[in-house]
Tab-separated table of C-alpha atoms in Angstrom:
chain	number	residue	atom	x	y	z
A	675	MET	CA	0.000	0.000	0.000
A	676	GLU	CA	1.409	3.371	-1.030
A	677	ARG	CA	2.018	5.752	1.854
A	678	LYS	CA	0.258	9.113	1.823
A	679	LYS	CA	2.568	12.093	1.460
A	680	ALA	CA	2.177	14.912	3.984
A	681	ILE	CA	4.884	17.200	2.574
A	682	GLU	CA	6.528	17.196	-0.857
A	683	VAL	CA	9.650	19.309	-1.306
A	684	GLN	CA	10.547	19.520	-4.988
A	685	ASN	CA	13.744	21.142	-6.316
A	686	VAL	CA	13.688	23.832	-3.624
A	687	ALA	CA	16.521	26.350	-3.809
A	688	LYS	CA	17.103	29.444	-1.686
A	689	SER	CA	19.666	32.199	-2.147
A	690	PHE	CA	20.502	35.103	0.127
A	691	GLY	CA	22.377	37.443	-2.168
A	692	THR	CA	25.318	35.443	-3.494
A	693	PHE	CA	25.003	32.775	-0.779
A	694	GLN	CA	23.078	29.674	-1.843
A	695	ALA	CA	21.527	28.235	1.324
A	696	LEU	CA	19.683	25.419	-0.465
A	697	LYS	CA	20.614	23.875	-3.800
A	698	GLY	CA	17.632	22.149	-5.409
A	699	VAL	CA	16.539	19.988	-2.463
A	700	SER	CA	13.880	17.285	-3.020
A	701	PHE	CA	12.264	14.753	-0.664
A	702	ASP	CA	8.887	13.536	0.617
A	703	ILE	CA	7.599	13.328	4.202
A	704	TYR	CA	4.779	10.911	4.980
A	705	ASP	CA	1.678	11.055	7.151
A	706	ASN	CA	2.164	10.090	10.795
A	707	GLU	CA	5.949	10.229	10.452
A	708	PHE	CA	8.538	11.623	12.839
A	709	PHE	CA	10.912	13.110	10.274
A	710	THR	CA	14.122	14.856	11.317
A	711	MET	CA	16.249	17.299	9.352
A	712	LEU	CA	19.749	16.984	10.780
A	713	GLY	CA	22.889	18.900	9.982
A	714	PRO	CA	25.470	21.429	11.167
A	715	SER	CA	24.827	25.155	11.484
A	716	GLY	CA	24.417	26.803	8.100
A	717	CYS	CA	23.376	23.623	6.258
A	718	GLY	CA	19.927	25.027	5.366
A	719	LYS	CA	17.709	22.962	7.689
A	720	THR	CA	16.080	25.897	9.526
A	721	THR	CA	15.666	27.814	6.265
A	722	LEU	CA	13.807	24.829	4.836
A	723	LEU	CA	11.620	24.545	7.935
A	724	ARG	CA	10.749	28.240	7.712
A	725	MET	CA	9.743	27.792	4.060
A	726	ILE	CA	7.371	24.966	4.992
A	727	ALA	CA	5.916	27.236	7.691
A	728	GLY	CA	5.594	30.165	5.270
A	729	PHE	CA	8.059	32.508	6.983
A	730	GLU	CA	10.458	32.321	4.009
A	731	SER	CA	9.876	31.883	0.283
A	732	PRO	CA	12.076	29.692	-1.915
A	733	THR	CA	14.013	31.248	-4.790
A	734	SER	CA	12.726	28.344	-6.884
A	735	GLY	CA	10.962	25.038	-6.431
A	736	THR	CA	7.669	23.804	-4.991
A	737	ILE	CA	6.374	22.751	-1.563
A	738	ARG	CA	3.112	20.800	-1.295
A	739	LEU	CA	1.016	19.957	1.757
A	740	HIS	CA	-1.132	16.866	1.135
A	741	GLY	CA	-0.910	17.503	-2.592
A	742	ARG	CA	-1.724	21.238	-2.414
A	743	ASP	CA	0.836	23.854	-3.449
A	744	ILE	CA	1.155	26.093	-0.383
A	745	LEU	CA	3.742	28.625	-1.551
A	746	ASP	CA	1.088	31.261	-2.263
A	747	GLN	CA	-0.544	30.789	1.161
A	748	PRO	CA	0.437	33.016	4.128
A	749	PRO	CA	1.542	31.211	7.312
A	750	HIS	CA	-1.811	31.561	9.109
A	751	LYS	CA	-3.626	29.911	6.192
A	752	ARG	CA	-1.456	26.783	6.265
A	753	ARG	CA	-2.481	23.968	8.580
A	754	VAL	CA	1.051	23.901	9.885
A	755	ASN	CA	2.142	25.000	13.361
A	756	THR	CA	5.644	25.662	14.686
A	757	VAL	CA	7.240	25.116	18.093
A	758	PHE	CA	10.230	27.426	18.547
A	759	GLN	CA	13.327	27.064	20.675
A	760	SER	CA	12.242	30.119	22.706
A	761	TYR	CA	8.723	28.660	23.338
A	762	ALA	CA	7.122	32.069	22.392
A	763	LEU	CA	4.504	31.887	25.174
A	764	PHE	CA	2.568	34.995	26.224
A	765	PRO	CA	4.011	35.864	29.667
A	766	HIS	CA	0.921	37.774	30.894
A	767	MET	CA	-1.492	34.904	30.167
A	768	THR	CA	-2.204	31.759	32.146
A	769	LEU	CA	-1.295	28.453	30.568
A	770	GLU	CA	-4.884	27.675	29.618
A	771	ALA	CA	-5.225	31.150	28.085
A	772	ASN	CA	-2.035	30.579	26.068
A	773	ILE	CA	-3.497	27.398	24.604
A	774	ALA	CA	-6.932	28.950	24.022
A	775	PHE	CA	-5.608	32.058	22.248
A	776	ALA	CA	-5.038	30.515	18.822
A	777	LEU	CA	-8.355	28.655	18.985
A	778	GLU	CA	-10.204	31.906	19.705
A	779	ASN	CA	-8.538	33.488	16.660
A	780	LEU	CA	-9.769	30.548	14.593
A	781	GLY	CA	-13.325	31.282	15.706
A	782	TRP	CA	-13.866	28.112	17.708
A	783	GLU	CA	-16.972	28.038	19.923
A	784	LYS	CA	-16.287	28.604	23.646
A	785	THR	CA	-17.368	25.176	24.829
A	786	ARG	CA	-15.220	23.502	22.195
A	787	ILE	CA	-12.246	25.656	23.213
A	788	ARG	CA	-12.694	24.784	26.886
A	789	ASP	CA	-12.863	21.067	26.129
A	790	ARG	CA	-9.858	21.208	23.790
A	791	VAL	CA	-7.733	23.158	26.291
A	792	ALA	CA	-8.535	20.609	29.004
A	793	GLN	CA	-7.684	17.773	26.616
A	794	MET	CA	-4.327	19.307	25.674
A	795	LEU	CA	-3.344	20.063	29.276
A	796	ASP	CA	-4.090	16.431	30.117
A	797	LEU	CA	-2.103	15.220	27.084
A	798	VAL	CA	1.046	17.011	28.303
A	799	HIS	CA	0.389	16.223	31.999
A	800	MET	CA	-0.030	19.888	32.986
A	801	THR	CA	-3.687	20.047	34.156
A	802	GLN	CA	-2.760	21.033	37.707
A	803	PHE	CA	-0.813	24.073	36.416
A	804	ALA	CA	-3.581	25.482	34.201
A	805	ARG	CA	-3.875	28.806	36.092
A	806	ARG	CA	-0.161	29.474	36.333
A	807	ARG	CA	1.810	31.805	34.100
A	808	PRO	CA	4.911	30.835	32.082
A	809	ALA	CA	7.333	32.523	34.502
A	810	GLN	CA	6.184	30.120	37.222
A	811	LEU	CA	7.248	27.069	35.224
A	812	SER	CA	10.482	25.210	34.558
A	813	GLY	CA	11.939	25.068	31.059
A	814	GLY	CA	10.554	21.592	30.482
A	815	GLN	CA	7.069	22.637	31.613
A	816	ARG	CA	7.108	25.664	29.308
A	817	GLN	CA	8.111	23.363	26.464
A	818	ARG	CA	5.130	21.117	27.184
A	819	ILE	CA	2.743	24.090	27.053
A	820	ALA	CA	4.297	25.305	23.787
A	821	LEU	CA	3.653	21.833	22.363
A	822	ALA	CA	0.099	21.753	23.703
A	823	ARG	CA	-0.653	25.138	22.148
A	824	ALA	CA	0.792	24.111	18.780
A	825	LEU	CA	-1.154	20.835	18.748
A	826	ALA	CA	-4.462	22.282	19.985
A	827	SER	CA	-5.697	23.485	16.583
A	828	GLU	CA	-5.145	20.034	15.049
A	829	PRO	CA	-2.505	20.975	12.457
A	830	GLU	CA	-1.743	18.632	9.597
A	831	VAL	CA	1.985	19.019	10.296
A	832	LEU	CA	3.914	20.178	13.369
A	833	LEU	CA	7.294	21.843	12.853
A	834	LEU	CA	9.827	21.794	15.701
A	835	ASP	CA	12.814	24.135	15.406
A	836	GLU	CA	15.482	22.819	17.825
A	837	PRO	CA	12.931	22.880	20.679
A	838	LEU	CA	15.140	21.026	23.186
A	839	SER	CA	18.405	22.922	22.799
A	840	ALA	CA	17.767	25.287	25.726
A	841	LEU	CA	17.165	22.443	28.197
A	842	ASP	CA	19.747	20.693	30.361
A	843	LEU	CA	20.906	17.182	29.437
A	844	LYS	CA	18.626	15.153	31.758
A	845	LEU	CA	15.565	17.192	30.778
A	846	ARG	CA	16.422	16.918	27.080
A	847	GLN	CA	16.527	13.150	27.395
A	848	ALA	CA	13.165	13.068	29.193
A	849	MET	CA	11.561	15.421	26.664
A	850	ARG	CA	12.726	13.206	23.782
A	851	ASP	CA	10.591	10.396	25.196
A	852	GLU	CA	7.638	12.749	25.673
A	853	LEU	CA	7.880	14.147	22.142
A	854	ARG	CA	7.893	10.676	20.626
A	855	ALA	CA	4.934	9.637	22.778
A	856	LEU	CA	3.031	12.788	21.762
A	857	GLN	CA	3.638	12.111	18.091
A	858	ARG	CA	2.359	8.573	18.431
A	859	ALA	CA	-0.663	9.652	20.493
A	860	THR	CA	-1.751	12.395	18.075
A	861	GLY	CA	-0.802	10.765	14.762
A	862	ILE	CA	0.346	14.171	13.472
A	863	THR	CA	3.370	14.396	11.187
A	864	PHE	CA	6.295	15.900	13.122
A	865	ILE	CA	9.169	17.618	11.291
A	866	PHE	CA	12.013	18.115	13.731
A	867	VAL	CA	15.109	20.234	13.126
A	868	THR	CA	18.268	19.627	15.136
A	869	HIS	CA	22.050	19.577	14.953
A	870	ASP	CA	22.137	16.932	17.726
A	871	GLN	CA	22.746	13.502	16.206
A	872	GLU	CA	21.695	11.673	19.369
A	873	GLU	CA	18.290	13.375	19.341
A	874	ALA	CA	17.819	12.450	15.702
A	875	LEU	CA	18.806	8.798	16.163
A	876	ASP	CA	16.637	8.426	19.269
A	877	MET	CA	13.345	9.875	18.018
A	878	SER	CA	13.109	9.680	14.248
A	879	ASP	CA	11.350	7.331	11.859
A	880	ARG	CA	13.584	8.778	9.141
A	881	ILE	CA	16.430	11.278	9.105
A	882	CYS	CA	17.380	13.686	6.335
A	883	VAL	CA	21.052	14.622	6.693
A	884	LEU	CA	21.712	18.035	5.159
A	885	GLY	CA	25.126	19.461	4.396
A	886	ALA	CA	26.214	22.476	2.368
A	887	GLY	CA	22.635	23.102	1.240
A	888	GLU	CA	22.151	19.607	-0.181
A	889	VAL	CA	20.564	16.337	0.906
A	890	GLN	CA	23.422	14.004	1.782
A	891	GLN	CA	21.287	10.998	2.753
A	892	ILE	CA	17.748	10.083	3.840
A	893	GLY	CA	16.971	6.906	5.738
A	894	ALA	CA	16.005	5.223	8.991
A	895	PRO	CA	18.367	5.925	11.919
A	896	ASN	CA	20.087	2.530	11.667
A	897	GLU	CA	20.561	2.973	7.902
A	898	ILE	CA	22.118	6.407	8.350
A	899	TYR	CA	24.488	5.160	11.051
A	900	GLU	CA	25.410	1.731	9.711
A	901	ASP	CA	25.406	2.491	5.964
A	902	PRO	CA	26.475	6.115	5.392
A	903	GLU	CA	26.392	7.245	1.773
A	904	ASN	CA	29.528	9.356	2.005
A	905	ARG	CA	32.240	10.698	4.259
A	906	PHE	CA	30.147	13.691	5.376
A	907	VAL	CA	27.387	11.451	6.781
A	908	ALA	CA	29.810	8.974	8.366
A	909	ASP	CA	31.672	11.829	10.037
A	910	PHE	CA	28.619	13.780	11.203
A	911	ILE	CA	26.651	10.826	12.605
A	912	GLY	CA	28.575	9.391	15.517
A	913	GLU	CA	32.315	8.882	15.584
A	914	THR	CA	34.362	6.977	13.068
A	915	ASN	CA	37.926	6.214	12.043
A	916	PHE	CA	38.775	7.197	8.466
A	917	LEU	CA	41.577	5.240	6.850
A	918	PRO	CA	42.968	6.055	3.399
A	919	ALA	CA	42.277	3.204	1.011
A	920	GLU	CA	43.052	2.151	-2.542
A	921	VAL	CA	40.372	0.124	-4.326
A	922	VAL	CA	41.844	-3.141	-5.626
A	923	SER	CA	38.636	-4.639	-7.026
A	924	VAL	CA	34.854	-4.248	-6.995
A	925	GLU	CA	32.387	-7.125	-7.229
A	926	GLY	CA	28.753	-6.076	-6.945
A	927	ASP	CA	28.184	-4.280	-3.637
A	928	ARG	CA	31.519	-5.352	-2.147
A	929	ALA	CA	34.995	-3.953	-2.673
A	930	THR	CA	38.493	-5.029	-1.704
A	931	VAL	CA	40.788	-2.216	-0.603
A	932	THR	CA	44.292	-1.847	0.745
A	933	THR	CA	44.625	0.205	3.945
A	934	PRO	CA	47.317	0.947	6.552
A	935	LEU	CA	45.818	-1.966	8.520
A	936	GLY	CA	46.085	-4.353	5.593
A	937	PRO	CA	43.599	-5.524	2.933
A	938	VAL	CA	39.864	-5.364	3.717
A	939	THR	CA	36.894	-6.696	1.734
A	940	THR	CA	33.547	-5.204	2.687
A	941	TRP	CA	30.513	-3.211	1.516
A	942	HIS	CA	31.092	-0.085	-0.534
A	943	LYS	CA	29.373	3.088	-1.723
A	944	GLY	CA	30.458	4.086	-5.229
A	945	ALA	CA	33.925	2.538	-5.158
A	946	VAL	CA	35.798	2.235	-8.478
A	947	ALA	CA	38.675	-0.182	-9.027
A	948	GLY	CA	42.010	1.637	-9.037
A	949	ALA	CA	40.597	4.777	-7.451
A	950	PRO	CA	41.353	6.191	-3.992
A	951	ALA	CA	38.680	5.844	-1.302
A	952	MET	CA	38.184	5.946	2.460
A	953	LEU	CA	37.499	3.104	4.879
A	954	SER	CA	35.084	4.091	7.673
A	955	LEU	CA	35.334	2.024	10.857
A	956	ARG	CA	33.305	2.906	13.965
A	957	PRO	CA	35.224	2.857	17.299
A	958	GLU	CA	32.732	0.483	18.958
A	959	LYS	CA	33.152	-2.040	16.118
A	960	ILE	CA	36.777	-2.656	17.100
A	961	GLY	CA	37.498	-5.326	19.695
A	962	MET	CA	40.435	-4.820	22.046
A	963	GLU	CA	42.248	-7.161	24.397
A	964	ASP	CA	45.117	-6.535	26.788
A	965	GLN	CA	47.248	-9.281	25.290
A	966	ALA	CA	50.027	-8.313	22.895
A	967	GLN	CA	50.100	-11.757	21.291
A	968	GLY	CA	48.170	-13.567	18.582
A	969	GLU	CA	47.383	-12.826	14.955
A	970	ALA	CA	45.317	-9.689	15.530
A	971	LEU	CA	46.589	-6.151	14.912
A	972	GLN	CA	49.242	-5.206	17.442
A	973	GLY	CA	48.999	-1.718	18.925
A	974	THR	CA	49.851	0.537	21.855
A	975	ILE	CA	47.429	2.662	23.880
A	976	THR	CA	48.379	6.329	23.496
A	977	GLY	CA	45.280	7.978	24.992
A	978	ARG	CA	42.350	7.184	27.285
A	979	ASN	CA	39.123	9.019	28.189
A	980	TYR	CA	36.737	7.561	30.777
A	981	MET	CA	33.125	8.467	29.886
A	982	GLY	CA	31.069	6.438	32.362
A	983	GLY	CA	29.385	3.791	30.243
A	984	TYR	CA	32.352	3.643	27.882
A	985	THR	CA	36.076	4.277	27.923
A	986	HIS	CA	37.427	5.764	24.693
A	987	TYR	CA	40.974	4.744	23.814
A	988	THR	CA	43.419	5.994	21.232
A	989	VAL	CA	45.514	3.105	19.942
A	990	THR	CA	48.445	3.449	17.566
A	991	VAL	CA	48.908	0.587	15.097
A	992	ASN	CA	51.912	0.800	12.755
A	993	GLY	CA	51.856	4.596	12.959
A	994	THR	CA	48.079	4.833	12.415
A	995	GLU	CA	45.910	6.190	15.239
A	996	LEU	CA	42.573	4.477	15.876
A	997	ARG	CA	39.754	5.469	18.213
A	998	VAL	CA	38.426	2.420	20.085
A	999	SER	CA	35.366	2.430	22.393
A	1000	LYS	CA	35.125	-0.242	25.053
A	1001	ARG	CA	31.975	-0.687	27.125
A	1002	ASN	CA	32.522	-0.630	30.881
A	1003	ALA	CA	30.405	-3.715	31.549
A	1004	VAL	CA	31.796	-4.345	35.049
A	1005	SER	CA	31.808	-1.808	37.886
A	1006	HIS	CA	35.331	-0.808	38.861
A	1007	GLY	CA	36.720	-2.927	36.049
A	1008	ALA	CA	40.349	-2.454	35.155
A	1009	ASN	CA	41.022	0.241	32.575
A	1010	LEU	CA	43.969	-0.380	30.318
A	1011	ALA	CA	46.771	2.105	30.912
A	1012	VAL	CA	48.364	4.481	28.457
A	1013	GLY	CA	51.467	2.762	27.084
A	1014	ALA	CA	50.016	-0.747	27.409
A	1015	PRO	CA	50.352	-3.112	24.444
A	1016	VAL	CA	47.025	-4.389	23.088
A	1017	ARG	CA	45.695	-6.326	20.152
A	1018	LEU	CA	42.781	-5.167	18.024
A	1019	ALA	CA	40.375	-6.990	15.737
A	1020	PHE	CA	37.274	-6.112	13.738
A	1021	ARG	CA	34.898	-7.897	11.398
A	1022	PRO	CA	35.470	-6.640	7.830
A	1023	ASP	CA	31.693	-6.301	7.315
A	1024	SER	CA	31.648	-3.713	10.132
A	1025	ALA	CA	33.654	-1.309	7.963
A	1026	ARG	CA	32.420	0.639	4.935
A	1027	VAL	CA	34.322	1.750	1.836
A	1028	LEU	CA	33.303	5.297	0.858
A	1029	ALA	CA	34.170	6.796	-2.492
A	1030	ARG	CA	33.502	10.386	-1.406
């Protein structure tokens, strides 16, 4: 069964003077999807979100909402609401008045407004704070009310512009769970913008990685992480070791390359026999033992960073530095010391050959 498209972005470009923020971007977003646009500052993700909302106009291209071209519609005519990083709540109004305000402007009947406000306060677990004002709330509580207000008018699409970036780490993690639960409960398409890869991997059905004004890759979180299309995606999503490689041969979707660690045969993206490439190898895919014997790669620990759940090591193998992540599975387990000899091993299929 073909999925229904909520948003269609077709060949959208945007220039600010001589600067091209977006370069002919195209993709579809489906109904009831948590879709994330992820990328570094200046990649064009917020510009694209603002164009969907109607706050910016593209230099060229088309944006459709459920099959309707919306570029000639002002923001208030689009059934699209936005949650901003700053929350944008009215400080002089109570929480229930903040939620009711937009519904009053839409001409909703008073009884319907009252019932909808009560429903939204219950949805975000804020009923007991209905008569308070924003200044009396924590950052997480204000975020919940901003979400309730945006969802109250039953938009077809909800846009979220880095809404968690102002919160502390623990609260951000809790709000990620709440956002995902809200999206599932309402069935509304969420389009989330962030530069935080962990947020994107945790919440999204699909992720669109943007870089330099272009779509670098679109896919499910595991696809983006495990099978990056290029060096930009592999580098931006998580950590990885990049090793220079020379492509010896290509057979179907697998390539054999020479690297400073020796020959490797694994999956590839666009590799061409005889051409230079890069081997991407995630730190957690490398096994490490404190025995300097055997047939594995011999190395020496040259750096160590304890991070709680993991310890990150730098290991030098034949002059090549590798980042290795080792899970701290045992409390007070022994950490290998800087200068200790170790042996490393990895499954070839855990690496990826990238042509660009």
